[in-house]
PDB file of N, CA and C in Angstrom:
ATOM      1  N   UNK Y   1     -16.945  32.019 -18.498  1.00 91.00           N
ATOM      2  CA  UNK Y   1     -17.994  31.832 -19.483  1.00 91.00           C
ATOM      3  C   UNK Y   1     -17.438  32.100 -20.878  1.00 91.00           C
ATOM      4  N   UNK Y   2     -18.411  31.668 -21.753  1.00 93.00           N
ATOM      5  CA  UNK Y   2     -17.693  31.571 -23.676  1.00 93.00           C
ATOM      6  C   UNK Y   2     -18.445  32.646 -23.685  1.00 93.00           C
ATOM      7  N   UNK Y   3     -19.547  32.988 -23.362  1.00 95.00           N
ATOM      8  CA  UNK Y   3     -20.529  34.183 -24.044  1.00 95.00           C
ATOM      9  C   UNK Y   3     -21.620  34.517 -22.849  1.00 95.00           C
ATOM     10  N   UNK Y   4     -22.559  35.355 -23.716  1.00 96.00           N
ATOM     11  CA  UNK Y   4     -23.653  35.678 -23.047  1.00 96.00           C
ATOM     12  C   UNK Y   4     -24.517  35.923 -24.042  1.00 96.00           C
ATOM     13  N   UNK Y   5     -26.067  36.287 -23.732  1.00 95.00           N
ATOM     14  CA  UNK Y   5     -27.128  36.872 -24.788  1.00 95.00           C
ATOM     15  C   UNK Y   5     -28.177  37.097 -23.995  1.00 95.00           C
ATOM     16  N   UNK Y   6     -28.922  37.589 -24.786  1.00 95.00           N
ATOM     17  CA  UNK Y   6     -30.598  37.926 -24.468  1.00 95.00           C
ATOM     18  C   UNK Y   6     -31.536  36.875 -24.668  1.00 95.00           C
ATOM     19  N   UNK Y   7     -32.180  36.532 -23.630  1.00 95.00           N
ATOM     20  CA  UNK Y   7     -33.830  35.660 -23.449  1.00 95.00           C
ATOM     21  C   UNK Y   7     -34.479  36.169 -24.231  1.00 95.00           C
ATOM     22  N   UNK Y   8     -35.134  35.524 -25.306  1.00 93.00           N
ATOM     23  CA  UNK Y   8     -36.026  35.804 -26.421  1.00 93.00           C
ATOM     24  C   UNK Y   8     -37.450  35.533 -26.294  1.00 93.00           C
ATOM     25  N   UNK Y   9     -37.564  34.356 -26.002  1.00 91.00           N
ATOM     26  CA  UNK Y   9     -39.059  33.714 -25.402  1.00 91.00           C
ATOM     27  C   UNK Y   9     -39.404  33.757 -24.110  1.00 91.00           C
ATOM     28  N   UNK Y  10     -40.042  33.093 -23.785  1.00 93.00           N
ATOM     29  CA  UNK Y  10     -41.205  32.999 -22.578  1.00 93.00           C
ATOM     30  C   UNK Y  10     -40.795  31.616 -22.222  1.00 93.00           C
ATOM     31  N   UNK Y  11     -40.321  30.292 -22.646  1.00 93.00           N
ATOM     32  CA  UNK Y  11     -40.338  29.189 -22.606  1.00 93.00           C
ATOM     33  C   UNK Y  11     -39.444  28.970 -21.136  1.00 93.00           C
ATOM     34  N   UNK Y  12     -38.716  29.578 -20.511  1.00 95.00           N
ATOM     35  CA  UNK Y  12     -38.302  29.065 -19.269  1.00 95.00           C
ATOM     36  C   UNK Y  12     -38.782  29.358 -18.433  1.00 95.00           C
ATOM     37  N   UNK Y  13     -40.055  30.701 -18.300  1.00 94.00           N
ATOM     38  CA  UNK Y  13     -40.776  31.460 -17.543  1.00 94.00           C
ATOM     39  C   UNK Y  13     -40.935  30.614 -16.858  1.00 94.00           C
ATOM     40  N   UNK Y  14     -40.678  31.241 -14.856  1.00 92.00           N
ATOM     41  CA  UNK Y  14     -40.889  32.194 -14.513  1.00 92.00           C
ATOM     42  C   UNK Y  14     -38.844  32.112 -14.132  1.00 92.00           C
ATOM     43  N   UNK Y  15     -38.301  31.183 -14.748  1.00 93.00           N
ATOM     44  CA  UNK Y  15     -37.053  31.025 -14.122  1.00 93.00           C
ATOM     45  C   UNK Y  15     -36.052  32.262 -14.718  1.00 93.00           C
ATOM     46  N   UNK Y  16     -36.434  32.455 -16.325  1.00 94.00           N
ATOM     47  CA  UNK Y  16     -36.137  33.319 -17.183  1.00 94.00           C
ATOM     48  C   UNK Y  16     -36.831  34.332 -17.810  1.00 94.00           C
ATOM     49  N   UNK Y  17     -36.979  35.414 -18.028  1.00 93.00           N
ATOM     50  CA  UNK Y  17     -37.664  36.115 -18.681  1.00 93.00           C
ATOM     51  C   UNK Y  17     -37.524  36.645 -20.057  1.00 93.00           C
ATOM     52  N   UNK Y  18     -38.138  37.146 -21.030  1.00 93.00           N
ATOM     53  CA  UNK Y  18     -37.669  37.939 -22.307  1.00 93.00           C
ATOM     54  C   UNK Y  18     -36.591  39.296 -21.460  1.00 93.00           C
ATOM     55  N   UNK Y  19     -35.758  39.275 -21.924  1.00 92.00           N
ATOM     56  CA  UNK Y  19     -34.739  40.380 -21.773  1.00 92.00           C
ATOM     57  C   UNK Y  19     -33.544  40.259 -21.008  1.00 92.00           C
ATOM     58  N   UNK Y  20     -33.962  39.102 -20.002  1.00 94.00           N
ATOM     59  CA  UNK Y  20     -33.157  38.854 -19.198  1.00 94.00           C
ATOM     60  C   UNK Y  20     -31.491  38.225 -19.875  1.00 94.00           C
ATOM     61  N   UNK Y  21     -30.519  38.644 -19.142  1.00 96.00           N
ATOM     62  CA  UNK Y  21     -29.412  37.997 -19.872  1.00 96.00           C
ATOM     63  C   UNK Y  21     -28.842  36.715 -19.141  1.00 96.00           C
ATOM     64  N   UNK Y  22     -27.836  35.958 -20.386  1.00 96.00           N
ATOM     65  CA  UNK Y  22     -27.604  34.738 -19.703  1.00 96.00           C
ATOM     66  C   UNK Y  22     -25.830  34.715 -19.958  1.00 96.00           C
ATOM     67  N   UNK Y  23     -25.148  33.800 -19.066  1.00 97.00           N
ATOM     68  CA  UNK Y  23     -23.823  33.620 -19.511  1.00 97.00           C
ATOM     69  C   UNK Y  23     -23.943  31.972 -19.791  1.00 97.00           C
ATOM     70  N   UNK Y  24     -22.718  31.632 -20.803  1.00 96.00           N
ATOM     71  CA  UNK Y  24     -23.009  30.511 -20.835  1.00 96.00           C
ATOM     72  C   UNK Y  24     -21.489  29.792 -21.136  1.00 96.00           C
ATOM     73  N   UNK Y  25     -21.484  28.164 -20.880  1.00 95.00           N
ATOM     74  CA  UNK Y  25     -20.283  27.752 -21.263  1.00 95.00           C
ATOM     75  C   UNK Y  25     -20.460  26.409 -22.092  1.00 95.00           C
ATOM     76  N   UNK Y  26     -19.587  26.574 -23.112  1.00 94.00           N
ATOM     77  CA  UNK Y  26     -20.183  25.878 -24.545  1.00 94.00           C
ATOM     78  C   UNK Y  26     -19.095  24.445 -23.761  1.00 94.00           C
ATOM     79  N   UNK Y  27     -20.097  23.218 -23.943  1.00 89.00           N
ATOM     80  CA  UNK Y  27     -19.460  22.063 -23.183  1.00 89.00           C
ATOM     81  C   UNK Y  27     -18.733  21.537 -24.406  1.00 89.00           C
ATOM     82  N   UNK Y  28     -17.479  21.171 -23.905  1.00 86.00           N
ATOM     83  CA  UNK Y  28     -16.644  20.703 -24.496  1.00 86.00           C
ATOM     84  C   UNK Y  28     -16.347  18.986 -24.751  1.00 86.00           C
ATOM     85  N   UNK Y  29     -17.139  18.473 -24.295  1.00 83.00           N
ATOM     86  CA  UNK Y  29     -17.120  16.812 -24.203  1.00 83.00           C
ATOM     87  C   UNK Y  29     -18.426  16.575 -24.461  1.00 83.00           C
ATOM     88  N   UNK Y  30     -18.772  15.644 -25.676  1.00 77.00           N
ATOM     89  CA  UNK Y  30     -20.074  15.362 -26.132  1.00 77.00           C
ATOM     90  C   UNK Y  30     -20.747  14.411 -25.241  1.00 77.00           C
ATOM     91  N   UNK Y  31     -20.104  13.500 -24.486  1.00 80.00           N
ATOM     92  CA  UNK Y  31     -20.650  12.689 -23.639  1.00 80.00           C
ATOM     93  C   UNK Y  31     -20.908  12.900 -22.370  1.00 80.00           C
ATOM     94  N   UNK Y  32     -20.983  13.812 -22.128  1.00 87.00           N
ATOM     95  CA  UNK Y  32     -21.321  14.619 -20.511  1.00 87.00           C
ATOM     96  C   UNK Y  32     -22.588  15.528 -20.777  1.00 87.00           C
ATOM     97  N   UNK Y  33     -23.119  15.231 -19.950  1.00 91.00           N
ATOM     98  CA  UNK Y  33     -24.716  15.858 -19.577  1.00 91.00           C
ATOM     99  C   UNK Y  33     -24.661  16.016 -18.329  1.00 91.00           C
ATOM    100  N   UNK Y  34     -24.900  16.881 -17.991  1.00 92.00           N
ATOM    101  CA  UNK Y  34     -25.474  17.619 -16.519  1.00 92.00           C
ATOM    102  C   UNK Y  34     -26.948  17.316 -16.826  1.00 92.00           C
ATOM    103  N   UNK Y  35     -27.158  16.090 -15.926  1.00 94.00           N
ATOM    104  CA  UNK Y  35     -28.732  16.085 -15.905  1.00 94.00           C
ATOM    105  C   UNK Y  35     -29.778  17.077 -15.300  1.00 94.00           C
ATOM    106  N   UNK Y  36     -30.359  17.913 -16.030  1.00 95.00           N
ATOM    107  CA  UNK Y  36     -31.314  18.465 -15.154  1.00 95.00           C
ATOM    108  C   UNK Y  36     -31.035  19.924 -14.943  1.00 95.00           C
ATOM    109  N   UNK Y  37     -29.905  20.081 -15.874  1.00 95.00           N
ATOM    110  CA  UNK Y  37     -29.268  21.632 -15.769  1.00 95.00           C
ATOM    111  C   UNK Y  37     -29.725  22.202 -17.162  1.00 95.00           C
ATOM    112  N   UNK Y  38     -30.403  24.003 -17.161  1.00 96.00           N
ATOM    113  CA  UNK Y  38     -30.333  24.296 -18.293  1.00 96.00           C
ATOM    114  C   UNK Y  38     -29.144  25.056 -19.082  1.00 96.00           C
ATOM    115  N   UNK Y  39     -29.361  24.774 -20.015  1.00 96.00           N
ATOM    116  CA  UNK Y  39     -28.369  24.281 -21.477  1.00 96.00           C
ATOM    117  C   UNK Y  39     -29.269  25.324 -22.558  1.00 96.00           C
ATOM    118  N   UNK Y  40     -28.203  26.222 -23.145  1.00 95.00           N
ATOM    119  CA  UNK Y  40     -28.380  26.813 -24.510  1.00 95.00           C
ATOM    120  C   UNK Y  40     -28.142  25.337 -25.519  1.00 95.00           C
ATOM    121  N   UNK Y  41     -28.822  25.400 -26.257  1.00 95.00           N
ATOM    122  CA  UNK Y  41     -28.983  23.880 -27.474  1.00 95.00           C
ATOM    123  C   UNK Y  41     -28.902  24.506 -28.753  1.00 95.00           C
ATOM    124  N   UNK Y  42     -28.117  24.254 -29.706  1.00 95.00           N
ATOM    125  CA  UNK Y  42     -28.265  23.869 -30.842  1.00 95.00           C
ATOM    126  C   UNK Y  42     -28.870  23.036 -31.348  1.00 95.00           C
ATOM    127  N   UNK Y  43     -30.015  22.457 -32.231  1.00 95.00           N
ATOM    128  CA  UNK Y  43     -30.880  21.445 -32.527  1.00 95.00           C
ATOM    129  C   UNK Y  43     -30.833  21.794 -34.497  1.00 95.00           C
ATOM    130  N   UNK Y  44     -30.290  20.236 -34.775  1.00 94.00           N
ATOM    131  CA  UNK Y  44     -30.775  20.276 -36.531  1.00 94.00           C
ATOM    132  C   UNK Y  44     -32.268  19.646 -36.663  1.00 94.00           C
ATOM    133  N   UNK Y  45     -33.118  19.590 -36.931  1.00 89.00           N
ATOM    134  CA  UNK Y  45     -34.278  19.100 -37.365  1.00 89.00           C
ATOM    135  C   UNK Y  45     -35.163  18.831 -38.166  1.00 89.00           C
ATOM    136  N   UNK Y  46     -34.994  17.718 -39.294  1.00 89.00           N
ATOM    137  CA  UNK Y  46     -35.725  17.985 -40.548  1.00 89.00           C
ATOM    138  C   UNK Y  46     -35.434  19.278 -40.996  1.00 89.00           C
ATOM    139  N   UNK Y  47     -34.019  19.510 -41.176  1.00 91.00           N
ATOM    140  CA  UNK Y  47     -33.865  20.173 -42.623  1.00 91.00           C
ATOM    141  C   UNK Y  47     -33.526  21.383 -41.596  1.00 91.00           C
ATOM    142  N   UNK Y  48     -34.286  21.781 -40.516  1.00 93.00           N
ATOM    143  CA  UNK Y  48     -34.256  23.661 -39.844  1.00 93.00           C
ATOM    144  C   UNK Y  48     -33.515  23.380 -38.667  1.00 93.00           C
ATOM    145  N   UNK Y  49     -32.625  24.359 -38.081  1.00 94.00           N
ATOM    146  CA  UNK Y  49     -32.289  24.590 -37.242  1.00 94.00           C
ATOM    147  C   UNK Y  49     -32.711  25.697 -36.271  1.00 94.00           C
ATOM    148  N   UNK Y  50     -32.804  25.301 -34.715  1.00 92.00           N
ATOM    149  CA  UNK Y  50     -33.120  26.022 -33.578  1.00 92.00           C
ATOM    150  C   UNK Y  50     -32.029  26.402 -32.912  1.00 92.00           C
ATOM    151  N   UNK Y  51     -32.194  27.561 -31.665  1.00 93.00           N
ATOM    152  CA  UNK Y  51     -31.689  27.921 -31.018  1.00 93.00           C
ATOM    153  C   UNK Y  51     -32.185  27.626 -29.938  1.00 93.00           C
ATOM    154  N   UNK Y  52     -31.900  27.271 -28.499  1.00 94.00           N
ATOM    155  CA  UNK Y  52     -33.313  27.193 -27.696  1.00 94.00           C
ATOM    156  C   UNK Y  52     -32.438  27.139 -26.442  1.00 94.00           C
ATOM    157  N   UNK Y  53     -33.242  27.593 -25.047  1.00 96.00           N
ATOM    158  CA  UNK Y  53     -32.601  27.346 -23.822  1.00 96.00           C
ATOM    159  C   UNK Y  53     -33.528  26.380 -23.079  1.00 96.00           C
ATOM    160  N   UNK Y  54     -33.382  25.542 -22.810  1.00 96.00           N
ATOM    161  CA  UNK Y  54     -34.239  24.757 -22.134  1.00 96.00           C
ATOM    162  C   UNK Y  54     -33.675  22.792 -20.935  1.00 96.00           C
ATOM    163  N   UNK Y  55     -34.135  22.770 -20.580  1.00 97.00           N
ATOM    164  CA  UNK Y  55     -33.280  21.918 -19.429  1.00 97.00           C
ATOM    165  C   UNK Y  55     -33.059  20.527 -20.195  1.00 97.00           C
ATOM    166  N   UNK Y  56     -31.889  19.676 -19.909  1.00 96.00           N
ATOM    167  CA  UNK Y  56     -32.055  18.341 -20.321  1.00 96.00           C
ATOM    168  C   UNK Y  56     -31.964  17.644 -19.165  1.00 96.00           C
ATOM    169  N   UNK Y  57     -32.668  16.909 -20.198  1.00 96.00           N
ATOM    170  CA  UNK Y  57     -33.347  15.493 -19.113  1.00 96.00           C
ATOM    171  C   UNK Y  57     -33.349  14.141 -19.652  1.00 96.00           C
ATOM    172  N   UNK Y  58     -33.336  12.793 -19.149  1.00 95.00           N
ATOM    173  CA  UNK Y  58     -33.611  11.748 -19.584  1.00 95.00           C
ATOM    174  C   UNK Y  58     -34.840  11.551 -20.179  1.00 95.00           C
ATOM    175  N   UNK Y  59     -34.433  10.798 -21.448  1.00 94.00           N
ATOM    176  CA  UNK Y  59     -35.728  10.339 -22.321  1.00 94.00           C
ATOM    177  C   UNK Y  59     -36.437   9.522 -21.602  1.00 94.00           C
ATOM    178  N   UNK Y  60     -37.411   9.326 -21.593  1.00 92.00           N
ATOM    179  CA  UNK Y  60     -38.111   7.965 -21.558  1.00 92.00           C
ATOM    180  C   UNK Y  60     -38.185   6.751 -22.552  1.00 92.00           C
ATOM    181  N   UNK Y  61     -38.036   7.584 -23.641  1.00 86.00           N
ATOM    182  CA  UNK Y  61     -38.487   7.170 -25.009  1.00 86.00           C
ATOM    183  C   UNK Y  61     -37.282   6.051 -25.528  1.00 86.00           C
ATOM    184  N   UNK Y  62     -36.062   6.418 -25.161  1.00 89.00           N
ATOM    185  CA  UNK Y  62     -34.519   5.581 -25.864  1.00 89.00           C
ATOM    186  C   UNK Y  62     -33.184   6.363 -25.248  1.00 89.00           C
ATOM    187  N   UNK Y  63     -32.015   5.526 -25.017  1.00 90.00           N
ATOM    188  CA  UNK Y  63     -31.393   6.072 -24.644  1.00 90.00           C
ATOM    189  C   UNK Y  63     -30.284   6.728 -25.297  1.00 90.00           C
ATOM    190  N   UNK Y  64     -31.179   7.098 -26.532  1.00 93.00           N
ATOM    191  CA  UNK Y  64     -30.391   7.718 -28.119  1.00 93.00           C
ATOM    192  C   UNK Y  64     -31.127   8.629 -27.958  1.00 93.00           C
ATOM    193  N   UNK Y  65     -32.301   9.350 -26.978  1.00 95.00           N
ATOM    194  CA  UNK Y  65     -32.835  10.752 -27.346  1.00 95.00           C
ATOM    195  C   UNK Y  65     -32.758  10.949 -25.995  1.00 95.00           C
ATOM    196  N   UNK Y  66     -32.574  12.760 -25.926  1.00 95.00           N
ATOM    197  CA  UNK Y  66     -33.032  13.513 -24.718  1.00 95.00           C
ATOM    198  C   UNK Y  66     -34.280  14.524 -24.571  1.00 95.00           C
ATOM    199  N   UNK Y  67     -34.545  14.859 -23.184  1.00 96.00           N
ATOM    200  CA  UNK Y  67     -35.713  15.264 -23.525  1.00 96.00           C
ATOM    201  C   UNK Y  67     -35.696  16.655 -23.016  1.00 96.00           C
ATOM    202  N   UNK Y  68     -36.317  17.154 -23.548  1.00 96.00           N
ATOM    203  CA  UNK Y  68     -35.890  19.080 -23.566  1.00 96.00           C
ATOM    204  C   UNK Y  68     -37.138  19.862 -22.900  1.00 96.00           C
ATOM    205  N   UNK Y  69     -36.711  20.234 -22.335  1.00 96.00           N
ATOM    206  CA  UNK Y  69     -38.060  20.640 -20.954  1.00 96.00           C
ATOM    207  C   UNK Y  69     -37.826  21.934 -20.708  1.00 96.00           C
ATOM    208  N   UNK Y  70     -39.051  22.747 -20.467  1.00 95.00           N
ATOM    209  CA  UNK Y  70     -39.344  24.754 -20.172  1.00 95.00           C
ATOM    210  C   UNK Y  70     -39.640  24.482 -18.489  1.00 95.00           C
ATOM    211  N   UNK Y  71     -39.315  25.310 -18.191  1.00 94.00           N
ATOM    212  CA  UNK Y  71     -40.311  25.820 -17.021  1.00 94.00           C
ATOM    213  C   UNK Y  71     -41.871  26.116 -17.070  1.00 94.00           C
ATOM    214  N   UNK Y  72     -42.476  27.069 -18.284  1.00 94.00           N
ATOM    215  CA  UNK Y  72     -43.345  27.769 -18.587  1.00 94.00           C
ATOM    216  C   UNK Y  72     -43.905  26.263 -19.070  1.00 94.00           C
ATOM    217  N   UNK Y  73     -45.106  26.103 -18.470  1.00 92.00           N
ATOM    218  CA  UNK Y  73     -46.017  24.515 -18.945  1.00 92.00           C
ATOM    219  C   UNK Y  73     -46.675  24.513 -19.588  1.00 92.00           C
ATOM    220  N   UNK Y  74     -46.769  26.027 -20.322  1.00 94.00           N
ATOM    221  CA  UNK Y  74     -47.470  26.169 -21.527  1.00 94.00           C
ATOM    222  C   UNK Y  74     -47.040  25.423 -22.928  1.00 94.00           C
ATOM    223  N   UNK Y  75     -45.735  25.395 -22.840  1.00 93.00           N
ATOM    224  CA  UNK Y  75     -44.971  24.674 -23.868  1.00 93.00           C
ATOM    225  C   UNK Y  75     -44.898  23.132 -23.243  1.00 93.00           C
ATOM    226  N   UNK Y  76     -44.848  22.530 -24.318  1.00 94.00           N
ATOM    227  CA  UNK Y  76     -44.673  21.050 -24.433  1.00 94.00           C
ATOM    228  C   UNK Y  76     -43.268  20.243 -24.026  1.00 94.00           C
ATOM    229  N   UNK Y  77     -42.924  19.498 -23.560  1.00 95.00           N
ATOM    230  CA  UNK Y  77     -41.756  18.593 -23.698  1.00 95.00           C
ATOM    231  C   UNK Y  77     -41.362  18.153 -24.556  1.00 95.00           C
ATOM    232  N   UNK Y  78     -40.265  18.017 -25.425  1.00 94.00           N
ATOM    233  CA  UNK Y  78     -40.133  17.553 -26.780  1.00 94.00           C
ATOM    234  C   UNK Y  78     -38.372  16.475 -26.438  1.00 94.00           C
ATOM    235  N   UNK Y  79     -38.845  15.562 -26.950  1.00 95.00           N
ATOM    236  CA  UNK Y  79     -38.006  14.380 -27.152  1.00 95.00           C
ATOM    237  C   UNK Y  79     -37.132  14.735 -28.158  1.00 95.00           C
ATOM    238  N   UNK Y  80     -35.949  14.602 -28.240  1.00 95.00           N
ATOM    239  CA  UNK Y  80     -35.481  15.060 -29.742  1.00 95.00           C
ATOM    240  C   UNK Y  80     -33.800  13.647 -29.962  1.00 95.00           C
ATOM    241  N   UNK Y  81     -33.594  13.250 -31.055  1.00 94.00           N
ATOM    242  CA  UNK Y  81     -32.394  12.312 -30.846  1.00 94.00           C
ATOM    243  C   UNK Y  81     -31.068  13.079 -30.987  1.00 94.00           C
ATOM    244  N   UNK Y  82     -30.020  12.527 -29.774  1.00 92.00           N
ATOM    245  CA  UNK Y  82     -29.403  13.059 -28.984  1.00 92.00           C
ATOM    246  C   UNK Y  82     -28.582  13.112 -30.289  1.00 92.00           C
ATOM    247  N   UNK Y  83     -28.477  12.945 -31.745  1.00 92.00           N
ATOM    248  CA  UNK Y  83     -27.524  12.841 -32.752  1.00 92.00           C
ATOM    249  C   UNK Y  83     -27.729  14.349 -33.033  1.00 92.00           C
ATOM    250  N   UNK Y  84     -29.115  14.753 -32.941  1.00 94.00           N
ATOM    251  CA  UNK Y  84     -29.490  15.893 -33.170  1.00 94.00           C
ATOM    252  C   UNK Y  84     -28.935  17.199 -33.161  1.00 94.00           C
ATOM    253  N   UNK Y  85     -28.552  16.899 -31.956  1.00 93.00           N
ATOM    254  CA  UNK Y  85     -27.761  18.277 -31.182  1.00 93.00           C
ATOM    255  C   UNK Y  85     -26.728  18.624 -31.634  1.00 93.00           C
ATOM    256  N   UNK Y  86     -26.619  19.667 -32.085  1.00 89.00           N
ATOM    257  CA  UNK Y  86     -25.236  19.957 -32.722  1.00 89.00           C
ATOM    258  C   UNK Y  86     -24.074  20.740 -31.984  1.00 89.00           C
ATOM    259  N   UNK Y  87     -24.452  21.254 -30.899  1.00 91.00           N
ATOM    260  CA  UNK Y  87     -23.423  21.530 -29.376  1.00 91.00           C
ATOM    261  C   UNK Y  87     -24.524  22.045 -28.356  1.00 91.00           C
ATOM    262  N   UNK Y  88     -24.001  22.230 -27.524  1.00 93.00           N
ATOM    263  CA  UNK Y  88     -24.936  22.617 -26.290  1.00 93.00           C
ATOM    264  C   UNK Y  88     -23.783  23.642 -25.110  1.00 93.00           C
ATOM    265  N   UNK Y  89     -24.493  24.493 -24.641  1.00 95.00           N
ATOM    266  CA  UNK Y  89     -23.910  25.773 -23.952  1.00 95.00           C
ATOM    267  C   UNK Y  89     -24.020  25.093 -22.509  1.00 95.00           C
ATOM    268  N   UNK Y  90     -23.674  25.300 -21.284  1.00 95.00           N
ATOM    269  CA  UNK Y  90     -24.295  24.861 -20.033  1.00 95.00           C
ATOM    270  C   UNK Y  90     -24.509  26.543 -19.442  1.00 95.00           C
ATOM    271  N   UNK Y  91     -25.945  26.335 -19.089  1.00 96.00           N
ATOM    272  CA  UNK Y  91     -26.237  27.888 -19.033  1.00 96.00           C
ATOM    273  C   UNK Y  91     -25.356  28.081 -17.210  1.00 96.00           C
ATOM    274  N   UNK Y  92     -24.249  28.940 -16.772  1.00 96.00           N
ATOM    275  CA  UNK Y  92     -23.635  29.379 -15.694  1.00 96.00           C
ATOM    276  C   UNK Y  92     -24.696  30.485 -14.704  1.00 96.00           C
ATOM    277  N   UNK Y  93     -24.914  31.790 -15.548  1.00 96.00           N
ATOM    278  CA  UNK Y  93     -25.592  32.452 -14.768  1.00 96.00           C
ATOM    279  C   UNK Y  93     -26.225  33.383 -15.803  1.00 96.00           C
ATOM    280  N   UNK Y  94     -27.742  34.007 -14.560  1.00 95.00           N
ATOM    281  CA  UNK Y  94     -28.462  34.698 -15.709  1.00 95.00           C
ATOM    282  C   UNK Y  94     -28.445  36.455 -14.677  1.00 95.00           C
ATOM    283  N   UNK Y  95     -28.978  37.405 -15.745  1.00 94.00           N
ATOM    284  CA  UNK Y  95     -28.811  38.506 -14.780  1.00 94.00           C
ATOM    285  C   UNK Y  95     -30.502  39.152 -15.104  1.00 94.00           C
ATOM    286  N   UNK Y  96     -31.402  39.267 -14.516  1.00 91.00           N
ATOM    287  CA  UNK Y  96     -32.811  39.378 -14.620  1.00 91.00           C
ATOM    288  C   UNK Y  96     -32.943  40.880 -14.771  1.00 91.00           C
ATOM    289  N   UNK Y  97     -33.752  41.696 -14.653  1.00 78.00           N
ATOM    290  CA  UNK Y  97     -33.926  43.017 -14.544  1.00 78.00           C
ATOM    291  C   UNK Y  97     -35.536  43.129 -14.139  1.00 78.00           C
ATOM    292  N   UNK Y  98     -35.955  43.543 -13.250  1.00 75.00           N
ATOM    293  CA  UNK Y  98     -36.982  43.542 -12.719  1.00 75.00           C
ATOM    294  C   UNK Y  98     -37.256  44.931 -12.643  1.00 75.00           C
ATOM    295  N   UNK Y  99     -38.507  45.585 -13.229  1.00 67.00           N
ATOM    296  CA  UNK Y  99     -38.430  47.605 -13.486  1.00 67.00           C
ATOM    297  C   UNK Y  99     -39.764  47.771 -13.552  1.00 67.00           C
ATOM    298  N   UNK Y 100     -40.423  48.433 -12.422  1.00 57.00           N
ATOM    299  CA  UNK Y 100     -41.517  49.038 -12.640  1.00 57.00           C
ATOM    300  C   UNK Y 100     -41.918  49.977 -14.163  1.00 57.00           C
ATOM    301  N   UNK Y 101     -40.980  50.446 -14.925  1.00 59.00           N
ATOM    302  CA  UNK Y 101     -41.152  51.221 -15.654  1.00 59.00           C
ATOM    303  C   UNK Y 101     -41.298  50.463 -17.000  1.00 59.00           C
TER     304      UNK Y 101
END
């Protein structure tokens, strides 16, 4: 793995949690997608940039955008163009902590 960090949001819930940690490996070939695997993302967007963990997937929309998907269905699916992305992590493994306390 290149790194690791801390789950910030709720958005992969119940796969990920806030606190939980992740390892990750920053993909080295822009034209390779693991369909369907989640991915730490870099995203530029009108002007702001995100951080985000969330799965990629095929657009529907064009085959110049991907589509960025949670577990937690509270959040939305968001289409974003694949120029967008400014690298992407392939998430390897996460380590949860589960504590009555």
């Amino acid at each position: 793995c290149d790194g690791a960090g801390y789950v910030k949001t709720d958005s992969m819930y119940p796969t990920l949690k806030p606190g939980d940690i992740v390892c990750f490996k920053v993909s080295r070939k822009e034209d390779v997608i693991h369909w369907g695997e989640m991915y730490l993302v870099h995203i530029r967007l009108e002007g702001e940039e995100y951080l985000t963990i969330k799965k990629i997937v095929r657009s529907a929309f064009s085959d110049d955008y991907v589509c960025l998907t949670g577990c937690n269905k509270n959040y939305h699916d968001k289409d974003v163009p694949l120029k967008s992305i400014g690298w992407r992590a392939l998430i390897k493994a996460h380590v949860s902590y589960n504590s009555l306390f």
